mmCIF file of N, CA and C in Angstrom:
data_model
loop_
_atom_site.group_PDB
_atom_site.id
_atom_site.type_symbol
_atom_site.label_atom_id
_atom_site.label_comp_id
_atom_site.label_asym_id
_atom_site.label_seq_id
_atom_site.Cartn_x
_atom_site.Cartn_y
_atom_site.Cartn_z
ATOM 1 N N MET A 5 6.135 25.381 -7.436
ATOM 2 C CA MET A 5 7.008 24.328 -7.923
ATOM 3 C C MET A 5 7.505 23.454 -6.774
ATOM 4 N N GLU A 6 7.667 24.031 -5.591
ATOM 5 C CA GLU A 6 8.125 23.277 -4.428
ATOM 6 C C GLU A 6 7.138 22.171 -4.081
ATOM 7 N N ASN A 7 5.847 22.460 -4.181
ATOM 8 C CA ASN A 7 4.820 21.479 -3.873
ATOM 9 C C ASN A 7 4.880 20.314 -4.855
ATOM 10 N N ASN A 8 5.073 20.577 -6.123
ATOM 11 C CA ASN A 8 5.165 19.514 -7.118
ATOM 12 C C ASN A 8 6.381 18.636 -6.877
ATOM 13 N N THR A 9 7.470 19.212 -6.434
ATOM 14 C CA THR A 9 8.665 18.424 -6.134
ATOM 15 C C THR A 9 8.389 17.448 -4.997
ATOM 16 N N ALA A 10 7.716 17.903 -3.970
ATOM 17 C CA ALA A 10 7.392 17.039 -2.838
ATOM 18 C C ALA A 10 6.480 15.903 -3.270
ATOM 19 N N LEU A 11 5.523 16.188 -4.103
ATOM 20 C CA LEU A 11 4.603 15.156 -4.558
ATOM 21 C C LEU A 11 5.303 14.155 -5.464
ATOM 22 N N ASP A 12 6.207 14.627 -6.290
ATOM 23 C CA ASP A 12 6.947 13.731 -7.181
ATOM 24 C C ASP A 12 7.845 12.780 -6.397
ATOM 25 N N ILE A 13 8.430 13.258 -5.318
ATOM 26 C CA ILE A 13 9.305 12.420 -4.499
ATOM 27 C C ILE A 13 8.513 11.279 -3.872
ATOM 28 N N PHE A 14 7.333 11.573 -3.350
ATOM 29 C CA PHE A 14 6.536 10.539 -2.702
ATOM 30 C C PHE A 14 5.877 9.608 -3.711
ATOM 31 N N GLU A 15 5.706 10.078 -4.928
ATOM 32 C CA GLU A 15 5.124 9.231 -5.957
ATOM 33 C C GLU A 15 6.064 8.081 -6.330
ATOM 34 N N LEU A 16 7.353 8.243 -6.094
ATOM 35 C CA LEU A 16 8.307 7.168 -6.344
ATOM 36 C C LEU A 16 8.093 5.984 -5.401
ATOM 37 N N TYR A 17 7.598 6.256 -4.183
ATOM 38 C CA TYR A 17 7.429 5.213 -3.177
ATOM 39 C C TYR A 17 5.979 4.781 -2.992
ATOM 40 N N LEU A 18 5.046 5.695 -3.215
ATOM 41 C CA LEU A 18 3.633 5.418 -3.001
ATOM 42 C C LEU A 18 2.851 5.688 -4.278
ATOM 43 N N PRO A 19 2.100 4.714 -4.780
ATOM 44 C CA PRO A 19 1.291 4.974 -5.981
ATOM 45 C C PRO A 19 0.242 6.053 -5.710
ATOM 46 N N LYS A 20 0.015 6.873 -6.686
ATOM 47 C CA LYS A 20 -0.897 7.998 -6.524
ATOM 48 C C LYS A 20 -2.327 7.541 -6.229
ATOM 49 N N ALA A 21 -2.690 6.347 -6.661
ATOM 50 C CA ALA A 21 -4.035 5.828 -6.408
ATOM 51 C C ALA A 21 -4.255 5.536 -4.923
ATOM 52 N N GLN A 22 -3.180 5.317 -4.159
ATOM 53 C CA GLN A 22 -3.296 5.036 -2.726
ATOM 54 C C GLN A 22 -3.382 6.297 -1.875
ATOM 55 N N TRP A 23 -3.056 7.430 -2.405
ATOM 56 C CA TRP A 23 -2.987 8.651 -1.614
ATOM 57 C C TRP A 23 -4.278 8.989 -0.875
ATOM 58 N N PRO A 24 -5.471 8.812 -1.465
ATOM 59 C CA PRO A 24 -6.693 9.137 -0.698
ATOM 60 C C PRO A 24 -6.908 8.230 0.519
ATOM 61 N N THR A 25 -6.270 7.070 0.571
ATOM 62 C CA THR A 25 -6.441 6.160 1.706
ATOM 63 C C THR A 25 -5.378 6.352 2.783
ATOM 64 N N ILE A 26 -4.444 7.268 2.579
ATOM 65 C CA ILE A 26 -3.348 7.483 3.534
ATOM 66 C C ILE A 26 -3.727 8.585 4.516
ATOM 67 N N LEU A 27 -3.493 8.329 5.788
ATOM 68 C CA LEU A 27 -3.749 9.320 6.829
ATOM 69 C C LEU A 27 -2.558 10.249 7.012
ATOM 70 N N LYS A 28 -1.359 9.671 7.173
ATOM 71 C CA LYS A 28 -0.155 10.489 7.326
ATOM 72 C C LYS A 28 1.083 9.676 6.985
ATOM 73 N N VAL A 29 2.178 10.396 6.795
ATOM 74 C CA VAL A 29 3.464 9.809 6.441
ATOM 75 C C VAL A 29 4.513 10.402 7.372
ATOM 76 N N SER A 30 5.465 9.573 7.783
ATOM 77 C CA SER A 30 6.573 10.066 8.598
ATOM 78 C C SER A 30 7.831 9.274 8.270
ATOM 79 N N VAL A 31 8.964 9.788 8.720
ATOM 80 C CA VAL A 31 10.246 9.121 8.513
ATOM 81 C C VAL A 31 10.711 8.578 9.863
ATOM 82 N N LYS A 32 11.003 7.284 9.891
ATOM 83 C CA LYS A 32 11.436 6.618 11.118
ATOM 84 C C LYS A 32 12.747 5.890 10.852
ATOM 85 N N TYR A 33 13.385 5.473 11.921
ATOM 86 C CA TYR A 33 14.591 4.673 11.756
ATOM 87 C C TYR A 33 14.603 3.553 12.784
ATOM 88 N N LYS A 34 15.320 2.507 12.450
ATOM 89 C CA LYS A 34 15.535 1.400 13.363
ATOM 90 C C LYS A 34 17.029 1.277 13.564
ATOM 91 N N GLU A 35 17.412 1.225 14.810
ATOM 92 C CA GLU A 35 18.821 1.218 15.154
ATOM 93 C C GLU A 35 19.237 -0.180 15.585
ATOM 94 N N SER A 36 20.292 -0.674 15.017
ATOM 95 C CA SER A 36 20.839 -1.966 15.415
ATOM 96 C C SER A 36 21.816 -1.718 16.565
ATOM 97 N N SER A 37 21.410 -2.146 17.752
ATOM 98 C CA SER A 37 22.194 -1.785 18.947
ATOM 99 C C SER A 37 23.589 -2.392 18.944
ATOM 100 N N TRP A 38 23.735 -3.597 18.440
ATOM 101 C CA TRP A 38 25.071 -4.194 18.476
ATOM 102 C C TRP A 38 25.982 -3.596 17.411
ATOM 103 N N LEU A 39 25.387 -3.105 16.300
ATOM 104 C CA LEU A 39 26.212 -2.424 15.300
ATOM 105 C C LEU A 39 26.586 -1.014 15.747
ATOM 106 N N ARG A 40 25.791 -0.453 16.646
ATOM 107 C CA ARG A 40 26.088 0.890 17.143
ATOM 108 C C ARG A 40 27.430 0.929 17.864
ATOM 109 N N TRP A 41 27.776 -0.165 18.504
ATOM 110 C CA TRP A 41 29.053 -0.211 19.214
ATOM 111 C C TRP A 41 30.234 -0.200 18.265
ATOM 112 N N LEU A 42 29.996 -0.525 17.005
ATOM 113 C CA LEU A 42 31.076 -0.444 16.028
ATOM 114 C C LEU A 42 31.399 1.004 15.658
ATOM 115 N N GLY A 43 30.651 1.940 16.195
ATOM 116 C CA GLY A 43 30.918 3.353 15.972
ATOM 117 C C GLY A 43 32.304 3.766 16.412
ATOM 118 N N PHE A 44 32.860 3.004 17.311
ATOM 119 C CA PHE A 44 34.228 3.276 17.740
ATOM 120 C C PHE A 44 35.214 3.052 16.604
ATOM 121 N N PHE A 45 34.784 2.270 15.620
ATOM 122 C CA PHE A 45 35.640 1.965 14.479
ATOM 123 C C PHE A 45 35.199 2.715 13.227
ATOM 124 N N ASN A 46 34.545 3.864 13.397
ATOM 125 C CA ASN A 46 34.066 4.738 12.321
ATOM 126 C C ASN A 46 33.042 4.059 11.404
ATOM 127 N N VAL A 47 32.170 3.261 11.982
ATOM 128 C CA VAL A 47 31.068 2.647 11.245
ATOM 129 C C VAL A 47 29.814 3.440 11.551
ATOM 130 N N THR A 48 29.171 3.975 10.521
ATOM 131 C CA THR A 48 28.001 4.823 10.751
ATOM 132 C C THR A 48 26.752 4.282 10.074
ATOM 133 N N TRP A 49 26.727 3.026 9.666
ATOM 134 C CA TRP A 49 25.583 2.486 8.966
ATOM 135 C C TRP A 49 24.728 1.591 9.844
ATOM 136 N N TYR A 50 24.638 1.901 11.122
ATOM 137 C CA TYR A 50 23.865 1.069 12.032
ATOM 138 C C TYR A 50 22.392 1.460 12.075
ATOM 139 N N LYS A 51 21.998 2.529 11.394
ATOM 140 C CA LYS A 51 20.597 2.938 11.340
ATOM 141 C C LYS A 51 20.027 2.632 9.968
ATOM 142 N N LYS A 52 18.798 2.085 9.952
ATOM 143 C CA LYS A 52 18.072 1.872 8.713
ATOM 144 C C LYS A 52 16.858 2.782 8.745
ATOM 145 N N TYR A 53 16.644 3.522 7.665
ATOM 146 C CA TYR A 53 15.571 4.497 7.612
ATOM 147 C C TYR A 53 14.394 3.959 6.813
ATOM 148 N N TYR A 54 13.189 4.363 7.235
ATOM 149 C CA TYR A 54 11.950 3.909 6.618
ATOM 150 C C TYR A 54 10.971 5.065 6.480
ATOM 151 N N ILE A 55 10.096 4.947 5.489
ATOM 152 C CA ILE A 55 8.926 5.816 5.413
ATOM 153 C C ILE A 55 7.806 5.040 6.088
ATOM 154 N N LYS A 56 7.239 5.612 7.132
ATOM 155 C CA LYS A 56 6.122 4.985 7.834
ATOM 156 C C LYS A 56 4.840 5.582 7.271
ATOM 157 N N VAL A 57 4.007 4.731 6.696
ATOM 158 C CA VAL A 57 2.751 5.171 6.096
ATOM 159 C C VAL A 57 1.616 4.634 6.958
ATOM 160 N N THR A 58 0.808 5.541 7.510
ATOM 161 C CA THR A 58 -0.356 5.172 8.297
ATOM 162 C C THR A 58 -1.591 5.419 7.448
ATOM 163 N N TYR A 59 -2.360 4.361 7.240
ATOM 164 C CA TYR A 59 -3.563 4.461 6.423
ATOM 165 C C TYR A 59 -4.754 4.845 7.295
ATOM 166 N N LYS A 60 -5.834 5.265 6.658
ATOM 167 C CA LYS A 60 -7.029 5.700 7.385
ATOM 168 C C LYS A 60 -7.690 4.560 8.149
ATOM 169 N N ASN A 61 -7.456 3.314 7.740
ATOM 170 C CA ASN A 61 -7.988 2.175 8.493
ATOM 171 C C ASN A 61 -7.003 1.714 9.574
ATOM 172 N N HIS A 62 -6.012 2.551 9.898
ATOM 173 C CA HIS A 62 -5.016 2.367 10.962
ATOM 174 C C HIS A 62 -4.028 1.233 10.702
ATOM 175 N N LYS A 63 -3.898 0.811 9.478
ATOM 176 C CA LYS A 63 -2.831 -0.117 9.121
ATOM 177 C C LYS A 63 -1.559 0.683 8.879
ATOM 178 N N VAL A 64 -0.431 0.068 9.134
ATOM 179 C CA VAL A 64 0.857 0.748 9.002
ATOM 180 C C VAL A 64 1.749 -0.081 8.088
ATOM 181 N N ARG A 65 2.412 0.596 7.165
ATOM 182 C CA ARG A 65 3.396 -0.054 6.289
ATOM 183 C C ARG A 65 4.682 0.747 6.333
ATOM 184 N N TYR A 66 5.787 0.047 6.154
ATOM 185 C CA TYR A 66 7.100 0.674 6.144
ATOM 186 C C TYR A 66 7.757 0.430 4.793
ATOM 187 N N PHE A 67 8.370 1.481 4.254
ATOM 188 C CA PHE A 67 9.109 1.396 3.002
ATOM 189 C C PHE A 67 10.541 1.815 3.284
ATOM 190 N N ALA A 68 11.480 0.956 2.972
ATOM 191 C CA ALA A 68 12.893 1.239 3.236
ATOM 192 C C ALA A 68 13.413 2.327 2.298
ATOM 193 N N ILE A 69 14.207 3.230 2.853
ATOM 194 C CA ILE A 69 14.841 4.286 2.067
ATOM 195 C C ILE A 69 16.306 4.362 2.471
ATOM 196 N N SER A 70 17.103 4.966 1.632
ATOM 197 C CA SER A 70 18.522 5.117 1.954
ATOM 198 C C SER A 70 18.728 6.338 2.844
ATOM 199 N N SER A 71 19.863 6.400 3.477
ATOM 200 C CA SER A 71 20.138 7.539 4.359
ATOM 201 C C SER A 71 20.322 8.828 3.565
ATOM 202 N N ASP A 72 20.691 8.725 2.300
ATOM 203 C CA ASP A 72 20.827 9.925 1.471
ATOM 204 C C ASP A 72 19.469 10.526 1.132
ATOM 205 N N THR A 73 18.523 9.685 0.773
ATOM 206 C CA THR A 73 17.198 10.197 0.413
ATOM 207 C C THR A 73 16.380 10.556 1.645
ATOM 208 N N LYS A 74 16.807 10.112 2.812
ATOM 209 C CA LYS A 74 16.090 10.431 4.044
ATOM 210 C C LYS A 74 15.987 11.928 4.260
ATOM 211 N N GLU A 75 17.061 12.642 4.040
ATOM 212 C CA GLU A 75 17.047 14.096 4.256
ATOM 213 C C GLU A 75 16.101 14.805 3.292
ATOM 214 N N VAL A 76 16.067 14.344 2.059
ATOM 215 C CA VAL A 76 15.177 14.955 1.061
ATOM 216 C C VAL A 76 13.725 14.678 1.416
ATOM 217 N N ILE A 77 13.421 13.440 1.752
ATOM 218 C CA ILE A 77 12.045 13.071 2.080
ATOM 219 C C ILE A 77 11.598 13.744 3.365
ATOM 220 N N LYS A 78 12.468 13.788 4.345
ATOM 221 C CA LYS A 78 12.131 14.385 5.630
ATOM 222 C C LYS A 78 11.758 15.866 5.488
ATOM 223 N N SER A 79 12.399 16.555 4.571
ATOM 224 C CA SER A 79 12.095 17.972 4.388
ATOM 225 C C SER A 79 10.755 18.205 3.691
ATOM 226 N N HIS A 80 10.200 17.160 3.055
ATOM 227 C CA HIS A 80 8.934 17.306 2.333
ATOM 228 C C HIS A 80 7.769 16.584 2.995
ATOM 229 N N VAL A 81 7.963 15.991 4.151
ATOM 230 C CA VAL A 81 6.897 15.242 4.819
ATOM 231 C C VAL A 81 5.735 16.155 5.192
ATOM 232 N N LEU A 82 6.010 17.308 5.733
ATOM 233 C CA LEU A 82 4.952 18.228 6.147
ATOM 234 C C LEU A 82 4.103 18.669 4.956
ATOM 235 N N THR A 83 4.744 18.974 3.851
ATOM 236 C CA THR A 83 4.025 19.379 2.642
ATOM 237 C C THR A 83 3.151 18.248 2.127
ATOM 238 N N PHE A 84 3.668 17.038 2.141
ATOM 239 C CA PHE A 84 2.902 15.898 1.650
ATOM 240 C C PHE A 84 1.729 15.583 2.576
ATOM 241 N N ASN A 85 1.935 15.646 3.879
ATOM 242 C CA ASN A 85 0.831 15.403 4.814
ATOM 243 C C ASN A 85 -0.253 16.459 4.666
ATOM 244 N N PHE A 86 0.137 17.691 4.424
ATOM 245 C CA PHE A 86 -0.854 18.738 4.191
ATOM 246 C C PHE A 86 -1.635 18.454 2.915
ATOM 247 N N HIS A 87 -0.961 17.985 1.888
ATOM 248 C CA HIS A 87 -1.641 17.633 0.628
ATOM 249 C C HIS A 87 -2.623 16.486 0.855
ATOM 250 N N LEU A 88 -2.286 15.542 1.722
ATOM 251 C CA LEU A 88 -3.177 14.417 1.997
ATOM 252 C C LEU A 88 -4.479 14.863 2.652
ATOM 253 N N THR A 89 -4.415 15.922 3.433
ATOM 254 C CA THR A 89 -5.649 16.405 4.085
ATOM 255 C C THR A 89 -6.599 17.053 3.091
ATOM 256 N N THR A 90 -6.094 17.470 1.947
ATOM 257 C CA THR A 90 -6.963 18.098 0.949
ATOM 258 C C THR A 90 -7.609 17.081 0.004
ATOM 259 N N LEU A 91 -7.220 15.822 0.091
ATOM 260 C CA LEU A 91 -7.794 14.796 -0.799
ATOM 261 C C LEU A 91 -9.115 14.295 -0.280
#
């Protein structure tokens, strides 16, 4: 059941028809350096998180995700990448 949960999560962001063309998936973030200094004022939204999708033809696409879903997706990246190798 754990494997199906991981696949269902990624199906929300990536159509299942594209999965055979994907090489790997990872979670990345981009940090806004000038907003980081606002951390002194208890601002913690200076990072934007993305799903980085690398295709077999070496093209890269980024899909924006929220910081809440980042933890869920990050815990299932390894399972999803393993599933991609079996396609």
